[in-house]
CSV table of C-alpha atoms and ligand atoms in Angstrom, one decimal:
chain,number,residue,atom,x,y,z
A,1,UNK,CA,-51.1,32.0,-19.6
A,2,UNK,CA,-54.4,32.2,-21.3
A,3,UNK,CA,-57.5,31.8,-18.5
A,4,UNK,CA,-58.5,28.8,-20.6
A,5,UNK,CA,-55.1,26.6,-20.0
A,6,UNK,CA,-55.2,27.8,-16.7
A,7,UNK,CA,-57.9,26.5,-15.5
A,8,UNK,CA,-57.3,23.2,-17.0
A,9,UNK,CA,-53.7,23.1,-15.1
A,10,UNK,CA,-56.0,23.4,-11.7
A,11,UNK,CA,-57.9,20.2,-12.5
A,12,UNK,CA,-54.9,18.6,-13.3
A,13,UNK,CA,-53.2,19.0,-10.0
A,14,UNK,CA,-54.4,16.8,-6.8
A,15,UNK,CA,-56.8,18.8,-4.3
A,16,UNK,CA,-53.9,19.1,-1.9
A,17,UNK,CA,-51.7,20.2,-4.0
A,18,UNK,CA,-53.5,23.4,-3.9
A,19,UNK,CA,-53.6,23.8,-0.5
A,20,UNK,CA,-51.6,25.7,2.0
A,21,UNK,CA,-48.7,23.7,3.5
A,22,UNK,CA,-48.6,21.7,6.6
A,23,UNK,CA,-46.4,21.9,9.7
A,24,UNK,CA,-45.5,18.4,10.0
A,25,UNK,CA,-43.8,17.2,13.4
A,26,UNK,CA,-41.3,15.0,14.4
A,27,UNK,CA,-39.9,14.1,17.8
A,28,UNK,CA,-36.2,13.2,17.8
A,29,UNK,CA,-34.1,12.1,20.1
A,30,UNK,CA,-30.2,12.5,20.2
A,31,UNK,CA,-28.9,9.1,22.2
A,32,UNK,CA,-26.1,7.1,23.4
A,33,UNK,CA,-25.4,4.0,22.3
A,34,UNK,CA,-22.7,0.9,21.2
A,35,UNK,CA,-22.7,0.6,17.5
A,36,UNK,CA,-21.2,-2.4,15.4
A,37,UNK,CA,-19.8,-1.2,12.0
A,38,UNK,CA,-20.2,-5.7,11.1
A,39,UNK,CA,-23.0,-6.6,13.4
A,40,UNK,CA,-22.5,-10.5,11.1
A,41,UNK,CA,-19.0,-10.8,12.2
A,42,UNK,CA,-18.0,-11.2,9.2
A,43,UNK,CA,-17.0,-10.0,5.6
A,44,UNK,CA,-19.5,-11.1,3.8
A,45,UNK,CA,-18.0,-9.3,0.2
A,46,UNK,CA,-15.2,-12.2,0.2
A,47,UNK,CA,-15.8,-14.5,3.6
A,48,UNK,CA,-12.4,-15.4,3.3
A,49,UNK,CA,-10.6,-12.5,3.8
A,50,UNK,CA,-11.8,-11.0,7.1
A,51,UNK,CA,-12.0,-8.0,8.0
A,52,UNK,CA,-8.2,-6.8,8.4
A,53,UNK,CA,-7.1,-4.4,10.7
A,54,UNK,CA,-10.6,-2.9,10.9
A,55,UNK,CA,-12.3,-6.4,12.4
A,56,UNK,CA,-10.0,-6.2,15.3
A,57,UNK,CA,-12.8,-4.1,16.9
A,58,UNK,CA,-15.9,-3.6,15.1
A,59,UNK,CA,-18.5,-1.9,18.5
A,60,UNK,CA,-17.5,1.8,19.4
A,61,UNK,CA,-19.6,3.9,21.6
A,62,UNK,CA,-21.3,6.7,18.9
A,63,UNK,CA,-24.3,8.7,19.5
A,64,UNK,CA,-27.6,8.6,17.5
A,65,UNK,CA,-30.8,10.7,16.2
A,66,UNK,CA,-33.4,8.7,16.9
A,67,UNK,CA,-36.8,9.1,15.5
A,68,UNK,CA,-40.0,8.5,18.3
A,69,UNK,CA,-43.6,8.0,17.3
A,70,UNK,CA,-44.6,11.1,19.5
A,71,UNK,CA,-43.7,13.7,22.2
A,72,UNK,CA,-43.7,10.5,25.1
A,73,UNK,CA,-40.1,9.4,23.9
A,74,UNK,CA,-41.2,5.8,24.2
A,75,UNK,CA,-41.7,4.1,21.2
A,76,UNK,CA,-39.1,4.3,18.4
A,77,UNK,CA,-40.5,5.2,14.8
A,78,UNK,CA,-40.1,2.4,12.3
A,79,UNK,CA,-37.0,2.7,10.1
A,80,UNK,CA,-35.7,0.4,7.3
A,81,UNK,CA,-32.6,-1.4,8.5
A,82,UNK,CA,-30.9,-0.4,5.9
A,83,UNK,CA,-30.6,3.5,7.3
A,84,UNK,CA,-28.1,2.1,9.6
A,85,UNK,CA,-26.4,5.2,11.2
A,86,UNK,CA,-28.4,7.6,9.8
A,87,UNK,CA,-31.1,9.1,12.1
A,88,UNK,CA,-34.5,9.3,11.0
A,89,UNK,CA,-35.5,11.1,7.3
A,90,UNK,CA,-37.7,14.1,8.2
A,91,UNK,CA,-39.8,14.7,5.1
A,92,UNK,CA,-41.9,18.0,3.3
A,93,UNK,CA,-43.5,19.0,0.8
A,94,UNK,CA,-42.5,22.4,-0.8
A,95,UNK,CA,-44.9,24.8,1.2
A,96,UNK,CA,-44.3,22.8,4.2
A,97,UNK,CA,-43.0,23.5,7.9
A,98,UNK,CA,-41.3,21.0,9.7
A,99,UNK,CA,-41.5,21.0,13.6
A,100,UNK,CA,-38.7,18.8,14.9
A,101,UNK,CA,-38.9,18.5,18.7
A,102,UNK,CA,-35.1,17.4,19.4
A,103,UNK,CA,-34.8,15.9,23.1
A,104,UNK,CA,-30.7,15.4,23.7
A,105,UNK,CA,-30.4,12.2,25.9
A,106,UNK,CA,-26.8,12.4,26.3
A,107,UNK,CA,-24.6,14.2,28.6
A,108,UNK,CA,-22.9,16.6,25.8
A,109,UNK,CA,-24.2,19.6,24.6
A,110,UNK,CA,-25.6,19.2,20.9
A,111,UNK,CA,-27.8,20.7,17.9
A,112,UNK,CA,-29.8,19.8,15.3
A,113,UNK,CA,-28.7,22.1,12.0
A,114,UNK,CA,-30.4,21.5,9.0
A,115,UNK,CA,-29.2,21.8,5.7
A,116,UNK,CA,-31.5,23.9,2.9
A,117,UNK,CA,-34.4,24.6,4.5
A,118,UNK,CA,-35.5,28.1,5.8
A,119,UNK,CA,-34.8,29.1,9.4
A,120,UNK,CA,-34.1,32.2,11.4
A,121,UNK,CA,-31.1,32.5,13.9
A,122,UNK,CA,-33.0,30.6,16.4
A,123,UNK,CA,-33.6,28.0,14.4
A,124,UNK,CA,-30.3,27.7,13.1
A,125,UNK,CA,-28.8,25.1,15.6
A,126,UNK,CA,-25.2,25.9,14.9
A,127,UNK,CA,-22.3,28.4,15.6
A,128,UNK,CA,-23.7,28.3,19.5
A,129,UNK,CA,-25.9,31.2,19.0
A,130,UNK,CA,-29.6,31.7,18.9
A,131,UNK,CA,-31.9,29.7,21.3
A,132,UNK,CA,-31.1,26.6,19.4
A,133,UNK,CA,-27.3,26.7,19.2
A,134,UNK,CA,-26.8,25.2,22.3
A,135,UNK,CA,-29.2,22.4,24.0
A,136,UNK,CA,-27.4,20.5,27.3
A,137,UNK,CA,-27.8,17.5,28.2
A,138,UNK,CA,-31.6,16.5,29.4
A,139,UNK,CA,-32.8,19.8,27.7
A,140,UNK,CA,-35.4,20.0,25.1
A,141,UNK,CA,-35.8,22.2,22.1
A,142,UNK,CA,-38.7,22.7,18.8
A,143,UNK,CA,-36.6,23.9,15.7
A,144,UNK,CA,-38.9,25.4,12.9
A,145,UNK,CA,-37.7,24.9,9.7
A,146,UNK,CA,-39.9,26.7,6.7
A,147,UNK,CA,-39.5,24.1,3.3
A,148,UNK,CA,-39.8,27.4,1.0
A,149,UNK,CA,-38.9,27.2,-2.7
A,150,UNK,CA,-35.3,27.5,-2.4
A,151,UNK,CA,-35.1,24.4,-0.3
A,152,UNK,CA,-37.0,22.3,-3.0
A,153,UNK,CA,-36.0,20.7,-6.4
A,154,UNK,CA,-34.8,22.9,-9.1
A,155,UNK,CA,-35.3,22.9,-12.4
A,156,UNK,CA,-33.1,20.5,-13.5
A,157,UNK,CA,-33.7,18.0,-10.2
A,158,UNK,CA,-35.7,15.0,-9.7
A,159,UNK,CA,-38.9,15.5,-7.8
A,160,UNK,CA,-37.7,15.0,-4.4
A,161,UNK,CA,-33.7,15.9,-3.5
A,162,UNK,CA,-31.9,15.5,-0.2
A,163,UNK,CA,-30.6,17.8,2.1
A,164,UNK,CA,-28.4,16.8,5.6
A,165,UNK,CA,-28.9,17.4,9.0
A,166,UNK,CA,-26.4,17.4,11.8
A,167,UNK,CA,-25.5,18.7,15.5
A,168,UNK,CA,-23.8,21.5,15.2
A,169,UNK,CA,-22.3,22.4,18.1
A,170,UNK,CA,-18.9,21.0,18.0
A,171,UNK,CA,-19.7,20.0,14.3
A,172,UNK,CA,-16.3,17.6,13.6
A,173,UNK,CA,-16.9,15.8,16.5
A,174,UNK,CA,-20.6,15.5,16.3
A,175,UNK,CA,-20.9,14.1,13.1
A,176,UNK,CA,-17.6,11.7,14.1
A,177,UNK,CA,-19.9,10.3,16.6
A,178,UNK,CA,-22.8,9.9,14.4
A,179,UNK,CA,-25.0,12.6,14.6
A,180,UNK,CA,-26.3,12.5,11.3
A,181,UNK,CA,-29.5,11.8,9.2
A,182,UNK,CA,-31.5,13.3,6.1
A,183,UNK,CA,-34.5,15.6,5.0
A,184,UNK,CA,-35.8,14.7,1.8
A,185,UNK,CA,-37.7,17.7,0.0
A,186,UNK,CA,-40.7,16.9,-2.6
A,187,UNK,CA,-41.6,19.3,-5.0
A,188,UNK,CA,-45.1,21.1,-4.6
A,189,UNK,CA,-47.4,19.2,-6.3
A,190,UNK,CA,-45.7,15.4,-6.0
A,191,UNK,CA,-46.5,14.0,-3.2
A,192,UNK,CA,-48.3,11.1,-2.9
A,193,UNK,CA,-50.8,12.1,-0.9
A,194,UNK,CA,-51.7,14.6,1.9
A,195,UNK,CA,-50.0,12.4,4.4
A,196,UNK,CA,-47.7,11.0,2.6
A,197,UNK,CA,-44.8,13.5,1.0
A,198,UNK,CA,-42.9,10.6,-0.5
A,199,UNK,CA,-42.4,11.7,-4.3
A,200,UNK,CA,-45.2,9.6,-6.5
A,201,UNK,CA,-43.1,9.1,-9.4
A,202,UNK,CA,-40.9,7.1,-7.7
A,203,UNK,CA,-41.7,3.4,-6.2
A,204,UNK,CA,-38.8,3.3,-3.7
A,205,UNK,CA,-36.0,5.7,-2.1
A,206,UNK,CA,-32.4,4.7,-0.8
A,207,UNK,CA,-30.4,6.9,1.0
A,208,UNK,CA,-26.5,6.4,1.8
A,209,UNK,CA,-24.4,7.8,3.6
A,210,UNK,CA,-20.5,7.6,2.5
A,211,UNK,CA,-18.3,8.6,5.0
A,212,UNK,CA,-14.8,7.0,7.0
A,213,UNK,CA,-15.2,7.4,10.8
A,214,UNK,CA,-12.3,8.0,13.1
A,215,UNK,CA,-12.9,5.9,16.3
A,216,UNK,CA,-8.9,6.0,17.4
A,217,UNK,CA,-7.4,8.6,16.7
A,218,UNK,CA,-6.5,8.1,13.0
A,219,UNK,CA,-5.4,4.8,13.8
A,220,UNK,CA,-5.9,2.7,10.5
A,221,UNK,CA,-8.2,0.2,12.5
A,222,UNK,CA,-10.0,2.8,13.6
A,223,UNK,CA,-11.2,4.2,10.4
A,224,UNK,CA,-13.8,3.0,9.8
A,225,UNK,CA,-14.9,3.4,5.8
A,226,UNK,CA,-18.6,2.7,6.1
A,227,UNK,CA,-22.1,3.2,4.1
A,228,UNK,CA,-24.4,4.2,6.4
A,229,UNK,CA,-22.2,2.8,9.7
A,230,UNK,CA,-21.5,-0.6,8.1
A,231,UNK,CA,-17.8,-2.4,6.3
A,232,UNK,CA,-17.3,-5.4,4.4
A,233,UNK,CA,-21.3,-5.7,3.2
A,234,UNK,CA,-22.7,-5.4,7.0
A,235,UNK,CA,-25.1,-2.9,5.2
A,236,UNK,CA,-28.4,-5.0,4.6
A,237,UNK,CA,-31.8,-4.5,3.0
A,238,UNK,CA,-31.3,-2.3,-0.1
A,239,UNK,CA,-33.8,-3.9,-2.2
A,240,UNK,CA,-35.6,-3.4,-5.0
A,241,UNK,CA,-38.4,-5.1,-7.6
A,242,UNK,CA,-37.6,-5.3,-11.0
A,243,UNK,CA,-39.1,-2.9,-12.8
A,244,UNK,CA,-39.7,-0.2,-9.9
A,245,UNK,CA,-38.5,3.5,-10.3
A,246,UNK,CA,-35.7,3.8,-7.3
A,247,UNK,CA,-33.9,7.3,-6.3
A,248,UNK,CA,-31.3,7.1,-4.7
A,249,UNK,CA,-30.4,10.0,-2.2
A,250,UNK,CA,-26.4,9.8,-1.8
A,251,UNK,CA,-24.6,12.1,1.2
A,252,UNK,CA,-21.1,12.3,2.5
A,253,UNK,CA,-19.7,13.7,5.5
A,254,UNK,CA,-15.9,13.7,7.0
A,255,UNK,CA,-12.8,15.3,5.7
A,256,UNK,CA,-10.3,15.1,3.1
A,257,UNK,CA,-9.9,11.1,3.2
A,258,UNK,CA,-13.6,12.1,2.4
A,259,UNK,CA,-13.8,11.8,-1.4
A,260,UNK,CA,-16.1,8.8,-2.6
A,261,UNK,CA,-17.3,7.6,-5.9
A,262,UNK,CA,-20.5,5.6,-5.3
A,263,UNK,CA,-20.9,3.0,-8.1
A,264,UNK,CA,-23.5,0.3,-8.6
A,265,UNK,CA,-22.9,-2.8,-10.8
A,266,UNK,CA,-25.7,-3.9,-12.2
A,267,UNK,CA,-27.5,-0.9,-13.3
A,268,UNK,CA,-27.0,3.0,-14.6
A,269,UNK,CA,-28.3,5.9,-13.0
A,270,UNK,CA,-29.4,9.2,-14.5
A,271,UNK,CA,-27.6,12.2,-12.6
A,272,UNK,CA,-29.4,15.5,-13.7
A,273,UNK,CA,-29.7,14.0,-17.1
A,274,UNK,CA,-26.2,12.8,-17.3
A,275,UNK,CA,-26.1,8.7,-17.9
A,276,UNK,CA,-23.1,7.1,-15.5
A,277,UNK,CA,-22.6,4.6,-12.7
A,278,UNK,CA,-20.5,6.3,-10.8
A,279,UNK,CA,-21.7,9.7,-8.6
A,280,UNK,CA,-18.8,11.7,-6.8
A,281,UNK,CA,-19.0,12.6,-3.9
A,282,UNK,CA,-17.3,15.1,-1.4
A,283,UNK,CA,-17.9,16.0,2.8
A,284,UNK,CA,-21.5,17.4,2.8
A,285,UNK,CA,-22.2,16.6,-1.1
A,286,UNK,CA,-25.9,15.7,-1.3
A,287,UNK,CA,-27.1,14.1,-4.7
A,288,UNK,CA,-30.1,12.9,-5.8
A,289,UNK,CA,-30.3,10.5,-8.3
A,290,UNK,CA,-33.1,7.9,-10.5
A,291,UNK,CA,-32.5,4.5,-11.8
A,292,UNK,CA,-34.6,2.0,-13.3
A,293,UNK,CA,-34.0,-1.2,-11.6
A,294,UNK,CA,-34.6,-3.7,-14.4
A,295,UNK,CA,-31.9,-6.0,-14.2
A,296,UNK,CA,-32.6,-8.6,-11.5
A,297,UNK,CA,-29.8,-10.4,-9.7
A,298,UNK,CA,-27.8,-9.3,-6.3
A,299,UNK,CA,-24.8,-6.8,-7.3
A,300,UNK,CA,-21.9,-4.9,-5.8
A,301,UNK,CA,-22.5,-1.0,-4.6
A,302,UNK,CA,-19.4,0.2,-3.8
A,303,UNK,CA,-17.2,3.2,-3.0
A,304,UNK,CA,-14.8,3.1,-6.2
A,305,UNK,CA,-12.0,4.4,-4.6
A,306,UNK,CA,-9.0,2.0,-4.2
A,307,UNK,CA,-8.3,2.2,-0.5
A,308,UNK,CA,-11.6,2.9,0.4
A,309,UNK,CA,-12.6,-0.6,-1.0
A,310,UNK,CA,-9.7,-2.3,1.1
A,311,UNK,CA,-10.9,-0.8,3.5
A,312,UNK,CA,-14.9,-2.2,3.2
A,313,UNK,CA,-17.1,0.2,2.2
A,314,UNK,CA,-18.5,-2.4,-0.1
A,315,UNK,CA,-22.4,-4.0,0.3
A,316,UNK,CA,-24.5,-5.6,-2.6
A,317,UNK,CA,-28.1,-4.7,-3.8
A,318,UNK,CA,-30.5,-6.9,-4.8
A,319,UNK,CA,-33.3,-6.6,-7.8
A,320,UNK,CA,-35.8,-9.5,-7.1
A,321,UNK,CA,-37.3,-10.4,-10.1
A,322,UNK,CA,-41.0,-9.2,-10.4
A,323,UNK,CA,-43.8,-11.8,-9.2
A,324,UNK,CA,-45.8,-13.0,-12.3
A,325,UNK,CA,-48.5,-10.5,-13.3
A,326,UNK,CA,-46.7,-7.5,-12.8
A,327,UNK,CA,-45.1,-6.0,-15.7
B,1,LIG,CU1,-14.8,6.2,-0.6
């Protein structure tokens, strides 16, 4: 490149863009508690046809990653309601280093394992090695996690993507009992600000997690086929403006009942350039994907797979319209 252009493409990126990265912290904490895949009751895709085998107990005991403001423990971090399940999203910027101070408040031995990101053995949190393989119940442990450039967008991805993490140490089990959340990864240069590494070409994120939870044994009313921990529409709060930019991050965990096709009515998404409205998904597929929600009105999201939709893992969306002025 000429020194001319160069220079230009300096001014043309923000001041912290140019800057080394920061460590950013988070304080998470892995913890018992009762969950309710319908906390209405109800179905509330069609009221009048209950829940089926699956509503004859909807509140299991699971475990959860829950995100605290700092290293006191006592003060949950605000999370949409809509994340359901899914523990807190830890987020960088390309360049960045996350510090994620995991406190297990259960009485099993667990992990935290990131997907993507850069780590050494100790840092791994799986496969009970390294200093992070294995932390016991009460104990406390800092994972390091570098966001280099092979844990960031590629070429042909969006500006932020989304990896998985997970306890690792009995890995099936773990992520059976909910042990689950996301790390969403802006490329260098696209954040919105120094303090905020949410991607500025976008006006709102979703994340969902498709998976079908075995609470008895591989009972059929003990699967549980749920988006982010909820059946039969129980999943509330994904909305959106008309007009706004909205990624969606979609993940899946679980096994070979495992394969889901997310699929929105309403609207199309572009995956990687490729025009559909319908993403497939297998265990531990991460996808990242951008639609333009123009169409107002309250639609289906769905899992398209026939038994999968018997079985409720089925909310609706809504695009408000835009208040007057805007657009
Ligand atoms: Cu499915």
């Amino acid at each position: 490149m000429k020194a001319l252009p160069a220079l230009l493409l300096l001014f043309a990126i923000p001041s912290w863009a140019a800057s080394a990265g920061q460590v950013r912290e988070y304080w998470v904490a892995a913890e018992p508690v009762e969950w309710n895949y319908a906390p209405s009751g109800r179905n509330l895709i069609h009221p009048g046809a209950g829940l089926g085998p699956w509503g004859e107990r909807v509140r299991y005991p699971k475990y959860h990653f829950i995100g605290y403001t700092d290293g006191s423990y006592q003060t949950p971090a605000p999370q949409p309601r809509w994340r359901g399940i899914l523990g807190p999203e830890l987020r960088g910027e390309v360049g960045d280093t996350l510090k994620v101070h995991f406190r297990n408040r259960t009485e099993l031995p667990l992990s935290m394992h990131p997907h993507g990101l850069h780590y050494d053995e100790d840092n791994d949190g799986a496969d009970r090695r390294g200093a992070g393989g294995v932390i016991g119940p009460g104990e406390a442990y800092t994972y390091t996690w570098q966001i280099d450039e092979a844990a960031g967008p590629g070429p042909t991805d969006p500006s932020s993507i989304v990896w998985l993490y997970h306890s690792h140490f009995d890995p099936v089990a773990d992520i059976n009992r909910g042990l689950i959340g996301t790390i969403v990864v802006t490329r260098k240069g696209m954040t919105r600000g120094p303090d905020d590494p949410r991607p500025r070409d976008v006006d709102r994120s979703f994340s969902t997690l498709f998976m079908v939870f075995d609470e008895e044994d591989g009972a059929e009313g003990g699967l549980m086929h749920a988006m982010n921990g909820y059946i039969f529409g129980n999943l509330q709060g994904l909305e959106a403006v008309a007009g706004e930019r909205v990624r969606w991050h979609l993940v899946a965990l679980g096994s070979e009942v495992d394969l889901h096709t997310a699929h929105w009515h309403g609207e199309t998404v572009l995956d990687h350039g490729r025009r559909t409205d319908v993403v497939e998904l297998l265990p531990a597929s991460m996808v990242s994907v951008d639609m333009i929600a123009d169409n107002p009105g309250t639609w289906l999201y769905h899992c398209h797979v026939g038994d999968h939709i018997t079985a409720g893992m089925k909310t609706r969306w809504t695009v408000t319209p835009a208040p007057a002025g805007r657009r």
